[in-house]
mmCIF file of C-alpha atoms in Angstrom:
data_model
loop_
_atom_site.group_PDB
_atom_site.id
_atom_site.type_symbol
_atom_site.label_atom_id
_atom_site.label_comp_id
_atom_site.label_asym_id
_atom_site.label_seq_id
_atom_site.Cartn_x
_atom_site.Cartn_y
_atom_site.Cartn_z
ATOM 1 C CA MET A 289 1.856 -5.191 33.515
ATOM 2 C CA LYS A 290 0.523 -6.033 30.064
ATOM 3 C CA HIS A 291 2.823 -6.253 27.063
ATOM 4 C CA ARG A 292 2.104 -3.180 24.931
ATOM 5 C CA ILE A 293 1.964 -3.706 21.169
ATOM 6 C CA VAL A 294 1.637 -0.525 19.129
ATOM 7 C CA VAL A 295 0.842 -0.703 15.406
ATOM 8 C CA LEU A 296 1.595 2.426 13.396
ATOM 9 C CA GLY A 297 -0.762 2.656 10.442
ATOM 10 C CA ALA A 298 -4.135 1.096 9.652
ATOM 11 C CA GLY A 299 -3.728 0.234 6.006
ATOM 12 C CA TYR A 300 -3.875 -3.276 4.574
ATOM 13 C CA ALA A 301 -0.802 -4.415 6.520
ATOM 14 C CA GLY A 302 -1.504 -2.599 9.781
ATOM 15 C CA CYS A 303 -5.132 -3.718 10.072
ATOM 16 C CA TYR A 304 -4.200 -7.319 9.356
ATOM 17 C CA VAL A 305 -1.393 -7.414 11.924
ATOM 18 C CA ALA A 306 -3.430 -5.720 14.661
ATOM 19 C CA GLY A 307 -6.426 -7.986 14.112
ATOM 20 C CA THR A 308 -4.418 -11.185 13.974
ATOM 21 C CA LEU A 309 -2.473 -10.334 17.130
ATOM 22 C CA ALA A 310 -5.705 -9.521 18.971
ATOM 23 C CA ARG A 311 -7.133 -12.808 17.750
ATOM 24 C CA ARG A 312 -4.176 -14.961 18.798
ATOM 25 C CA LEU A 313 -2.864 -13.352 22.005
ATOM 26 C CA SER A 314 -4.652 -13.240 25.337
ATOM 27 C CA PRO A 315 -5.914 -9.796 26.415
ATOM 28 C CA ALA A 316 -4.919 -10.768 29.951
ATOM 29 C CA ASP A 317 -1.281 -10.374 28.900
ATOM 30 C CA THR A 318 -1.300 -7.948 25.983
ATOM 31 C CA GLU A 319 -2.880 -4.741 24.774
ATOM 32 C CA VAL A 320 -2.886 -3.783 21.092
ATOM 33 C CA THR A 321 -3.094 -0.127 20.035
ATOM 34 C CA VAL A 322 -3.400 1.099 16.456
ATOM 35 C CA VAL A 323 -2.340 4.648 15.585
ATOM 36 C CA ASN A 324 -3.722 6.129 12.374
ATOM 37 C CA ALA A 325 -4.097 9.690 11.140
ATOM 38 C CA GLU A 326 -7.359 9.133 9.255
ATOM 39 C CA PRO A 327 -10.602 7.915 10.875
ATOM 40 C CA ASP A 328 -11.499 5.498 8.084
ATOM 41 C CA PHE A 329 -9.974 2.505 6.333
ATOM 42 C CA VAL A 330 -8.686 3.578 2.937
ATOM 43 C CA GLN A 331 -9.047 1.131 0.063
ATOM 44 C CA ARG A 332 -5.859 2.200 -1.614
ATOM 45 C CA LEU A 333 -6.370 -0.447 -4.295
ATOM 46 C CA ARG A 334 -9.385 1.541 -5.465
ATOM 47 C CA LEU A 335 -8.293 5.161 -5.147
ATOM 48 C CA HIS A 336 -8.031 5.471 -8.926
ATOM 49 C CA GLN A 337 -11.746 4.562 -9.047
ATOM 50 C CA LEU A 338 -12.526 7.186 -6.423
ATOM 51 C CA ALA A 339 -10.695 9.811 -8.481
ATOM 52 C CA ALA A 340 -12.579 8.747 -11.612
ATOM 53 C CA GLY A 341 -15.893 9.520 -9.896
ATOM 54 C CA GLN A 342 -17.029 6.238 -8.373
ATOM 55 C CA GLU A 343 -18.246 5.790 -4.810
ATOM 56 C CA ILE A 344 -15.798 3.712 -2.770
ATOM 57 C CA GLU A 345 -16.632 2.299 0.640
ATOM 58 C CA ALA A 346 -14.508 3.665 3.500
ATOM 59 C CA PRO A 347 -15.379 1.851 6.762
ATOM 60 C CA GLN A 348 -14.853 3.840 9.941
ATOM 61 C CA LEU A 349 -11.947 2.398 11.931
ATOM 62 C CA ALA A 350 -13.900 2.876 15.152
ATOM 63 C CA ASP A 351 -16.485 0.454 13.760
ATOM 64 C CA VAL A 352 -13.835 -1.878 12.343
ATOM 65 C CA PHE A 353 -12.143 -2.313 15.732
ATOM 66 C CA ALA A 354 -15.316 -2.206 17.856
ATOM 67 C CA GLY A 355 -15.577 -5.265 20.091
ATOM 68 C CA THR A 356 -12.097 -6.539 19.205
ATOM 69 C CA GLY A 357 -10.226 -5.215 22.223
ATOM 70 C CA ILE A 358 -7.970 -3.200 19.915
ATOM 71 C CA ARG A 359 -7.448 0.398 20.987
ATOM 72 C CA LEU A 360 -7.602 3.059 18.284
ATOM 73 C CA ARG A 361 -5.689 6.324 18.539
ATOM 74 C CA LEU A 362 -6.571 8.783 15.797
ATOM 75 C CA ALA A 363 -3.394 10.797 15.538
ATOM 76 C CA ARG A 364 -0.484 11.537 13.246
ATOM 77 C CA VAL A 365 2.823 9.888 14.091
ATOM 78 C CA THR A 366 5.523 12.556 14.385
ATOM 79 C CA ASP A 367 8.454 10.664 15.889
ATOM 80 C CA VAL A 368 9.651 7.295 17.129
ATOM 81 C CA ASP A 369 12.219 6.986 19.908
ATOM 82 C CA PRO A 370 13.373 3.347 19.924
ATOM 83 C CA GLU A 371 15.723 3.901 22.865
ATOM 84 C CA ARG A 372 12.955 5.147 25.153
ATOM 85 C CA GLN A 373 10.411 2.913 23.362
ATOM 86 C CA VAL A 374 7.892 5.682 22.806
ATOM 87 C CA VAL A 375 5.996 7.068 19.834
ATOM 88 C CA ALA A 376 5.178 10.776 19.626
ATOM 89 C CA VAL A 377 1.815 11.668 18.071
ATOM 90 C CA ALA A 378 -0.113 14.811 17.224
ATOM 91 C CA ASP A 379 -3.899 15.146 17.274
ATOM 92 C CA THR A 380 -6.617 17.728 17.846
ATOM 93 C CA ASP A 381 -5.874 17.668 21.579
ATOM 94 C CA GLY A 382 -2.210 18.442 21.098
ATOM 95 C CA GLY A 383 -0.870 14.899 21.026
ATOM 96 C CA GLY A 384 1.473 13.143 23.400
ATOM 97 C CA GLU A 385 3.488 9.942 23.671
ATOM 98 C CA LEU A 386 2.645 6.251 23.575
ATOM 99 C CA GLY A 387 4.937 3.715 25.165
ATOM 100 C CA TYR A 388 5.450 0.299 23.585
ATOM 101 C CA ASP A 389 7.138 -3.020 24.217
ATOM 102 C CA THR A 390 6.701 -4.232 20.634
ATOM 103 C CA LEU A 391 6.311 -1.815 17.753
ATOM 104 C CA VAL A 392 4.893 -2.656 14.318
ATOM 105 C CA TYR A 393 5.847 -0.023 11.745
ATOM 106 C CA ALA A 394 3.229 0.015 8.965
ATOM 107 C CA LEU A 395 3.102 3.635 7.827
ATOM 108 C CA GLY A 396 3.062 2.655 4.162
ATOM 109 C CA SER A 397 4.090 4.899 1.299
ATOM 110 C CA HIS A 398 3.032 8.058 -0.492
ATOM 111 C CA GLY A 399 3.513 9.613 -3.897
ATOM 112 C CA ASP A 400 7.073 10.564 -4.830
ATOM 113 C CA ASP A 401 7.727 13.602 -7.016
ATOM 114 C CA GLN A 402 11.154 12.209 -7.986
ATOM 115 C CA GLY A 403 12.567 15.702 -7.566
ATOM 116 C CA VAL A 404 10.816 16.923 -10.719
ATOM 117 C CA PRO A 405 10.060 20.665 -10.500
ATOM 118 C CA GLY A 406 6.404 21.585 -10.284
ATOM 119 C CA VAL A 407 5.020 18.167 -9.319
ATOM 120 C CA ALA A 408 4.269 19.141 -5.723
ATOM 121 C CA GLU A 409 2.660 22.430 -6.783
ATOM 122 C CA TYR A 410 0.665 21.456 -9.857
ATOM 123 C CA ALA A 411 0.239 17.685 -10.183
ATOM 124 C CA PHE A 412 -2.450 15.428 -8.713
ATOM 125 C CA ASP A 413 -1.997 11.880 -7.447
ATOM 126 C CA VAL A 414 -4.008 8.885 -6.235
ATOM 127 C CA ALA A 415 -1.659 7.781 -3.442
ATOM 128 C CA ALA A 416 -4.025 8.891 -0.664
ATOM 129 C CA ARG A 417 -7.745 9.508 -0.245
ATOM 130 C CA PRO A 418 -7.533 13.339 0.109
ATOM 131 C CA SER A 419 -5.402 13.670 -3.028
ATOM 132 C CA ALA A 420 -7.677 11.320 -4.983
ATOM 133 C CA LEU A 421 -10.652 13.463 -3.974
ATOM 134 C CA ARG A 422 -8.840 16.609 -5.120
ATOM 135 C CA LEU A 423 -8.290 15.002 -8.509
ATOM 136 C CA ARG A 424 -11.947 13.980 -8.627
ATOM 137 C CA GLU A 425 -13.005 17.574 -7.957
ATOM 138 C CA ARG A 426 -10.731 18.778 -10.737
ATOM 139 C CA LEU A 427 -12.122 16.242 -13.217
ATOM 140 C CA ASP A 428 -15.669 17.231 -12.239
ATOM 141 C CA GLY A 429 -14.776 20.835 -13.002
ATOM 142 C CA LEU A 430 -13.355 19.941 -16.414
ATOM 143 C CA GLU A 431 -16.504 18.069 -17.360
ATOM 144 C CA GLY A 432 -18.716 20.775 -15.962
ATOM 145 C CA ARG A 433 -17.338 23.501 -18.165
ATOM 146 C CA GLY A 434 -18.768 21.730 -21.224
ATOM 147 C CA GLY A 435 -15.700 21.699 -23.419
ATOM 148 C CA GLY A 436 -14.028 18.663 -21.946
ATOM 149 C CA GLY A 437 -10.374 18.845 -21.092
ATOM 150 C CA SER A 438 -7.065 17.044 -21.292
ATOM 151 C CA VAL A 439 -5.776 14.692 -18.609
ATOM 152 C CA LEU A 440 -2.142 13.652 -18.647
ATOM 153 C CA VAL A 441 -1.115 10.618 -16.565
ATOM 154 C CA VAL A 442 2.641 10.469 -15.997
ATOM 155 C CA GLY A 443 4.001 6.989 -15.255
ATOM 156 C CA ASP A 444 3.079 3.629 -16.760
ATOM 157 C CA GLY A 445 3.439 1.452 -13.681
ATOM 158 C CA LEU A 446 0.362 -0.393 -12.450
ATOM 159 C CA THR A 447 -1.043 2.739 -10.778
ATOM 160 C CA GLY A 448 -0.634 4.823 -13.913
ATOM 161 C CA ILE A 449 -2.202 2.211 -16.163
ATOM 162 C CA GLU A 450 -5.177 1.708 -13.841
ATOM 163 C CA THR A 451 -5.671 5.448 -13.387
ATOM 164 C CA ALA A 452 -5.553 6.276 -17.096
ATOM 165 C CA THR A 453 -7.933 3.491 -18.127
ATOM 166 C CA GLU A 454 -10.360 4.197 -15.273
ATOM 167 C CA ILE A 455 -10.604 7.909 -16.082
ATOM 168 C CA ALA A 456 -10.920 7.248 -19.818
ATOM 169 C CA GLU A 457 -13.765 4.769 -19.284
ATOM 170 C CA SER A 458 -15.626 6.714 -16.581
ATOM 171 C CA ARG A 459 -15.237 10.140 -18.208
ATOM 172 C CA PRO A 460 -15.292 9.644 -21.995
ATOM 173 C CA GLY A 461 -15.658 13.371 -22.578
ATOM 174 C CA LEU A 462 -12.092 13.966 -21.397
ATOM 175 C CA SER A 463 -8.982 13.422 -23.500
ATOM 176 C CA VAL A 464 -6.586 11.092 -21.645
ATOM 177 C CA SER A 465 -2.890 10.603 -22.410
ATOM 178 C CA LEU A 466 -0.463 8.208 -20.708
ATOM 179 C CA ILE A 467 3.274 8.926 -20.596
ATOM 180 C CA ALA A 468 5.597 5.909 -20.418
ATOM 181 C CA ARG A 469 9.305 6.296 -19.772
ATOM 182 C CA GLY A 470 10.006 3.191 -21.872
ATOM 183 C CA GLU A 471 7.796 0.737 -23.728
ATOM 184 C CA LEU A 472 4.210 0.596 -22.511
ATOM 185 C CA GLY A 473 3.774 -2.318 -20.085
ATOM 186 C CA ALA A 474 7.412 -3.390 -20.439
ATOM 187 C CA PRO A 475 7.353 -5.843 -17.458
ATOM 188 C CA LEU A 476 4.380 -7.735 -18.933
ATOM 189 C CA SER A 477 4.428 -10.648 -21.367
ATOM 190 C CA ALA A 478 4.131 -9.942 -25.089
ATOM 191 C CA GLY A 479 0.492 -11.012 -25.123
ATOM 192 C CA ALA A 480 -0.390 -8.879 -22.109
ATOM 193 C CA ARG A 481 1.361 -5.863 -23.625
ATOM 194 C CA SER A 482 -0.658 -6.318 -26.801
ATOM 195 C CA HIS A 483 -3.877 -6.577 -24.793
ATOM 196 C CA LEU A 484 -2.989 -3.398 -22.878
ATOM 197 C CA ARG A 485 -2.272 -1.507 -26.071
ATOM 198 C CA GLN A 486 -5.573 -2.621 -27.609
ATOM 199 C CA THR A 487 -7.402 -1.487 -24.483
ATOM 200 C CA CYS A 488 -5.791 1.948 -24.651
ATOM 201 C CA ASP A 489 -6.820 2.207 -28.294
ATOM 202 C CA ARG A 490 -10.381 1.136 -27.447
ATOM 203 C CA LEU A 491 -10.651 3.741 -24.687
ATOM 204 C CA GLY A 492 -9.096 6.488 -26.808
ATOM 205 C CA ILE A 493 -5.998 6.870 -24.626
ATOM 206 C CA THR A 494 -3.016 8.472 -26.328
ATOM 207 C CA VAL A 495 0.156 6.623 -25.313
ATOM 208 C CA LEU A 496 3.480 8.494 -25.397
ATOM 209 C CA GLU A 497 6.363 6.034 -25.009
ATOM 210 C CA HIS A 498 10.055 6.694 -24.304
ATOM 211 C CA THR A 499 9.162 10.084 -22.865
ATOM 212 C CA ASN A 500 10.703 11.705 -19.785
ATOM 213 C CA VAL A 501 8.993 14.591 -17.999
ATOM 214 C CA GLU A 502 11.393 17.269 -16.749
ATOM 215 C CA ALA A 503 8.932 19.761 -15.259
ATOM 216 C CA VAL A 504 5.241 20.222 -14.526
ATOM 217 C CA GLU A 505 3.488 23.555 -14.854
ATOM 218 C CA ALA A 506 -0.092 24.636 -14.200
ATOM 219 C CA ALA A 507 -1.336 23.852 -17.716
ATOM 220 C CA ARG A 508 1.434 21.850 -19.349
ATOM 221 C CA VAL A 509 4.369 19.507 -18.852
ATOM 222 C CA LEU A 510 7.845 19.909 -20.280
ATOM 223 C CA CYS A 511 9.596 16.825 -21.660
ATOM 224 C CA ALA A 512 13.305 16.075 -21.915
ATOM 225 C CA ASP A 513 13.234 16.134 -25.725
ATOM 226 C CA GLY A 514 11.872 19.685 -25.716
ATOM 227 C CA THR A 515 8.256 18.679 -26.310
ATOM 228 C CA THR A 516 5.577 20.664 -24.491
ATOM 229 C CA LEU A 517 2.296 18.889 -23.712
ATOM 230 C CA ALA A 518 -0.847 20.781 -22.751
ATOM 231 C CA SER A 519 -2.638 19.427 -19.702
ATOM 232 C CA ASP A 520 -5.670 20.561 -17.740
ATOM 233 C CA ALA A 521 -4.967 17.940 -15.064
ATOM 234 C CA THR A 522 -1.590 16.246 -14.681
ATOM 235 C CA VAL A 523 -1.700 13.039 -12.627
ATOM 236 C CA TRP A 524 1.659 11.966 -11.229
ATOM 237 C CA THR A 525 2.056 8.198 -10.731
ATOM 238 C CA ALA A 526 5.797 7.932 -11.401
ATOM 239 C CA GLY A 527 6.846 6.413 -8.099
ATOM 240 C CA PHE A 528 6.260 6.047 -4.382
ATOM 241 C CA ALA A 529 8.298 7.011 -1.314
ATOM 242 C CA VAL A 530 8.079 6.068 2.361
ATOM 243 C CA ASN A 531 7.732 8.226 5.447
ATOM 244 C CA PRO A 532 11.110 9.519 6.755
ATOM 245 C CA ILE A 533 10.205 8.807 10.393
ATOM 246 C CA ALA A 534 11.991 5.433 10.487
ATOM 247 C CA ALA A 535 15.243 6.935 9.219
ATOM 248 C CA ALA A 536 14.984 9.869 11.642
ATOM 249 C CA ALA A 537 14.441 7.417 14.503
ATOM 250 C CA GLY A 538 17.755 5.706 13.828
ATOM 251 C CA LEU A 539 16.342 2.441 12.535
ATOM 252 C CA GLU A 540 18.447 0.747 9.891
ATOM 253 C CA VAL A 541 16.896 1.737 6.578
ATOM 254 C CA THR A 542 17.678 1.611 2.886
ATOM 255 C CA GLU A 543 18.661 4.682 0.913
ATOM 256 C CA GLU A 544 14.956 5.162 0.168
ATOM 257 C CA GLY A 545 14.051 4.971 3.870
ATOM 258 C CA ARG A 546 12.468 1.492 4.019
ATOM 259 C CA VAL A 547 13.152 -0.424 7.241
ATOM 260 C CA VAL A 548 15.640 -3.245 6.700
ATOM 261 C CA VAL A 549 14.243 -6.430 8.244
ATOM 262 C CA ASP A 550 15.267 -10.055 8.641
ATOM 263 C CA ARG A 551 13.315 -13.061 7.376
ATOM 264 C CA THR A 552 10.736 -12.592 10.154
ATOM 265 C CA MET A 553 10.154 -8.848 9.484
ATOM 266 C CA ARG A 554 12.186 -7.902 12.549
ATOM 267 C CA SER A 555 14.270 -4.747 12.289
ATOM 268 C CA LEU A 556 17.963 -5.562 11.928
ATOM 269 C CA SER A 557 18.866 -2.708 14.257
ATOM 270 C CA HIS A 558 16.086 -2.912 16.882
ATOM 271 C CA THR A 559 14.769 -6.350 17.804
ATOM 272 C CA ASN A 560 11.460 -5.175 19.302
ATOM 273 C CA VAL A 561 10.505 -3.318 16.113
ATOM 274 C CA TYR A 562 8.866 -5.009 13.121
ATOM 275 C CA ALA A 563 8.099 -3.467 9.739
ATOM 276 C CA VAL A 564 5.433 -4.614 7.279
ATOM 277 C CA GLY A 565 3.961 -3.535 3.965
ATOM 278 C CA ASP A 566 5.539 -0.786 1.872
ATOM 279 C CA SER A 567 7.613 0.380 4.855
ATOM 280 C CA ALA A 568 9.603 -2.863 4.978
ATOM 281 C CA TYR A 569 12.612 -3.799 2.876
ATOM 282 C CA ALA A 570 12.097 -7.556 2.877
ATOM 283 C CA ILE A 571 13.793 -10.182 0.748
ATOM 284 C CA GLY A 572 11.350 -12.669 -0.751
ATOM 285 C CA ASP A 573 11.789 -16.380 -1.169
ATOM 286 C CA ASN A 574 13.233 -15.773 -4.654
ATOM 287 C CA GLY A 575 16.070 -13.704 -3.208
ATOM 288 C CA ARG A 576 14.681 -10.421 -4.524
ATOM 289 C CA PRO A 577 13.209 -7.494 -2.558
ATOM 290 C CA LEU A 578 9.440 -7.663 -2.333
ATOM 291 C CA PRO A 579 7.833 -4.810 -4.301
ATOM 292 C CA MET A 580 5.543 -2.253 -2.721
ATOM 293 C CA SER A 581 2.103 -3.807 -3.190
ATOM 294 C CA CYS A 582 -1.008 -5.044 -1.419
ATOM 295 C CA ALA A 583 0.207 -8.625 -1.918
ATOM 296 C CA SER A 584 3.469 -7.822 -0.151
ATOM 297 C CA ALA A 585 1.491 -6.230 2.675
ATOM 298 C CA GLY A 586 -0.323 -9.527 3.180
ATOM 299 C CA TYR A 587 2.762 -11.732 3.114
ATOM 300 C CA THR A 588 4.881 -9.492 5.329
ATOM 301 C CA GLY A 589 1.960 -9.064 7.719
ATOM 302 C CA MET A 590 1.508 -12.829 8.061
ATOM 303 C CA GLN A 591 5.207 -13.320 8.729
ATOM 304 C CA ALA A 592 5.397 -10.522 11.283
ATOM 305 C CA THR A 593 2.394 -11.739 13.278
ATOM 306 C CA ALA A 594 3.727 -15.310 13.301
ATOM 307 C CA ALA A 595 7.078 -14.032 14.561
ATOM 308 C CA ILE A 596 5.610 -11.784 17.251
ATOM 309 C CA VAL A 597 3.336 -14.518 18.561
ATOM 310 C CA GLY A 598 6.218 -16.992 18.558
ATOM 311 C CA HIS A 599 8.602 -14.660 20.346
ATOM 312 C CA LEU A 600 6.111 -13.585 22.998
ATOM 313 C CA THR A 601 4.776 -17.058 23.757
ATOM 314 C CA GLY A 602 8.138 -18.813 23.696
ATOM 315 C CA SER A 603 7.213 -21.041 20.774
ATOM 316 C CA LYS A 604 8.976 -21.740 17.483
ATOM 317 C CA VAL A 605 8.889 -18.913 14.952
ATOM 318 C CA PRO A 606 7.787 -20.289 11.571
ATOM 319 C CA ASN A 607 8.817 -18.961 8.190
ATOM 320 C CA THR A 608 5.692 -18.135 6.223
ATOM 321 C CA LYS A 609 5.708 -17.608 2.461
ATOM 322 C CA LEU A 610 7.290 -14.440 1.115
ATOM 323 C CA GLU A 611 6.508 -14.367 -2.560
ATOM 324 C CA TYR A 612 5.161 -12.168 -5.299
ATOM 325 C CA PRO A 613 2.944 -14.280 -7.577
ATOM 326 C CA GLY A 614 2.060 -11.669 -10.172
ATOM 327 C CA ASN A 615 0.200 -8.521 -11.180
ATOM 328 C CA HIS A 616 -3.567 -8.015 -11.133
ATOM 329 C CA ILE A 617 -4.348 -4.956 -13.228
ATOM 330 C CA SER A 618 -7.773 -3.392 -13.690
ATOM 331 C CA LEU A 619 -8.404 -1.678 -17.033
ATOM 332 C CA GLY A 620 -11.648 0.041 -16.186
ATOM 333 C CA ARG A 621 -14.606 -1.896 -14.779
ATOM 334 C CA ARG A 622 -14.987 -4.468 -17.575
ATOM 335 C CA ASP A 623 -11.433 -5.355 -18.523
ATOM 336 C CA GLY A 624 -8.246 -6.405 -16.811
ATOM 337 C CA ILE A 625 -4.996 -8.343 -16.956
ATOM 338 C CA LEU A 626 -3.740 -11.114 -14.675
ATOM 339 C CA GLN A 627 -0.013 -11.559 -15.290
ATOM 340 C CA MET A 628 1.742 -14.229 -13.251
ATOM 341 C CA VAL A 629 5.519 -14.171 -12.783
ATOM 342 C CA ASP A 630 8.165 -16.876 -12.381
ATOM 343 C CA GLY A 631 10.626 -17.410 -9.547
ATOM 344 C CA GLU A 632 12.873 -14.691 -10.918
ATOM 345 C CA GLY A 633 10.052 -12.150 -11.015
ATOM 346 C CA ARG A 634 9.767 -12.264 -14.821
ATOM 347 C CA ALA A 635 6.419 -12.369 -16.573
ATOM 348 C CA LYS A 636 5.293 -15.816 -17.657
ATOM 349 C CA PRO A 637 4.271 -16.105 -21.333
ATOM 350 C CA LYS A 638 0.628 -16.841 -20.544
ATOM 351 C CA TYR A 639 -1.730 -14.236 -19.134
ATOM 352 C CA MET A 640 -5.461 -13.721 -18.633
ATOM 353 C CA GLY A 641 -7.197 -10.676 -20.043
ATOM 354 C CA GLY A 642 -10.717 -9.337 -20.444
ATOM 355 C CA ARG A 643 -13.849 -9.555 -18.321
ATOM 356 C CA LYS A 644 -12.797 -12.670 -16.418
ATOM 357 C CA ALA A 645 -9.588 -10.968 -15.310
ATOM 358 C CA ALA A 646 -11.604 -7.912 -14.268
ATOM 359 C CA ARG A 647 -13.972 -10.056 -12.190
ATOM 360 C CA ILE A 648 -11.062 -11.798 -10.457
ATOM 361 C CA LYS A 649 -9.429 -8.460 -9.635
ATOM 362 C CA ALA A 650 -12.754 -7.168 -8.290
ATOM 363 C CA GLY A 651 -13.048 -10.299 -6.155
ATOM 364 C CA ILE A 652 -9.568 -9.753 -4.723
ATOM 365 C CA VAL A 653 -10.477 -6.182 -3.830
ATOM 366 C CA ARG A 654 -13.728 -7.258 -2.149
ATOM 367 C CA MET A 655 -11.916 -9.960 -0.185
ATOM 368 C CA SER A 656 -9.295 -7.455 0.983
ATOM 369 C CA LEU A 657 -11.980 -5.064 2.164
ATOM 370 C CA TRP A 658 -13.887 -7.775 4.024
ATOM 371 C CA ALA A 659 -10.749 -9.076 5.718
ATOM 372 C CA ASN A 660 -9.735 -5.619 6.896
ATOM 373 C CA SER A 661 -13.276 -4.767 7.978
ATOM 374 C CA HIS A 662 -13.336 -7.914 10.155
ATOM 375 C CA PRO A 663 -9.800 -7.887 11.575
ATOM 376 C CA THR A 664 -10.334 -10.475 14.301
ATOM 377 C CA PHE A 665 -12.633 -12.825 12.364
ATOM 378 C CA GLY A 666 -14.975 -13.248 15.331
ATOM 379 C CA LEU A 667 -12.473 -13.358 18.187
ATOM 380 C CA PRO A 668 -12.101 -17.114 18.900
ATOM 381 C CA LYS A 669 -12.218 -18.098 22.573
ATOM 382 C CA ARG A 670 -8.818 -19.784 22.788
ATOM 383 C CA LYS A 671 -5.935 -17.332 22.925
ATOM 384 C CA ARG A 672 -2.293 -17.851 23.744
ATOM 385 C CA ARG A 673 -0.716 -16.582 26.951
ATOM 386 C CA LEU A 674 2.658 -14.916 26.992
ATOM 387 C CA ALA A 675 5.807 -16.613 28.212
ATOM 388 C CA ALA A 676 7.107 -15.451 31.592
ATOM 389 C CA VAL A 677 10.123 -13.738 30.024
ATOM 390 C CA PRO A 678 9.213 -12.838 26.436
ATOM 391 C CA GLN A 679 12.581 -11.381 25.471
ATOM 392 C CA ALA A 680 14.494 -14.412 26.674
ATOM 393 C CA SER A 681 12.063 -16.631 24.787
ATOM 394 C CA ALA A 682 12.500 -14.508 21.698
ATOM 395 C CA GLU A 683 16.266 -14.890 21.727
ATOM 396 C CA LYS A 684 15.905 -18.655 22.136
ATOM 397 C CA ALA A 685 13.445 -18.795 19.235
ATOM 398 C CA VAL A 686 15.763 -16.815 16.984
ATOM 399 C CA ALA A 687 18.703 -19.056 17.883
#
């Protein structure tokens, strides 16, 4: 019987892991199945562009995995039972269960309302393709009525900064404001913060610093200091949360629900479960938790695939790099910031800004899309066979 590997989620991390496993393990011994709710690959790095009105490529997963040997199940994951080693899914046919021998949990993250009243009912977000399209429709409507409109972006993390600048550049007829809980761009170097502020000024973005939002209503937001801000479209980018399925399944998770893993991305509570990307609580080489990001998806995905291949083939499990080199921030289509960080995760004094930074960020995005659109890189002929007793080999490798 073949060893069944089931990958939950086909985002940046899930696609990479599935493709690399299919590329490195023999199909005579293994079968790889990817479960994803949406039929296409979502370029989450570019959802703020989609919301701003730009056309973003969304390759069909059926085409992405065609000819790779990877099975695709278009369904929503509803439950994981690690004791029975099955995953429950729901689809248009009613759903069912998938059994697994090795599970890769890559369900990613979604927008988090932080418990603020009104966010779920009235705010928009760019955490998923459907919600980004809803925001796009709203912005189209504001422009179409002729009198413009006000857009309020809440949250000055990377997503908030990219969303505000993209909308301001793409839709100059709208009035865009950005709410920052503290100083704008606080994690950046002094030079990068100055560049960001100049960009906001150039694009006409009103920046409101040291402002906390206490409630969102249909046409305004209420701030902690009593200020009321009018808004025709409130965009919530003040945090991300993970799917509660891992916690409900009994996997060891953090308070936020991220799966706690060891150095090889293996669940601390269930040794045949791995977590990658935003779903994983992984400690980087600097001793700090890796942040939710595309870069972390790549590093955790590389480590997980190396560990799975090593365990199943009875070979040594290597430690790949687990680092966070810095932030690549787009500020519209013609400007950007590259801010590298040191070993402690602090911004280095030097940064790159302007068109060159924008081109580098665009190159990173294109490379990510190509890699995920070609998950097996041509399926090389030589593939590794599994050890006779994978679990025994895995324990030896860990020891």
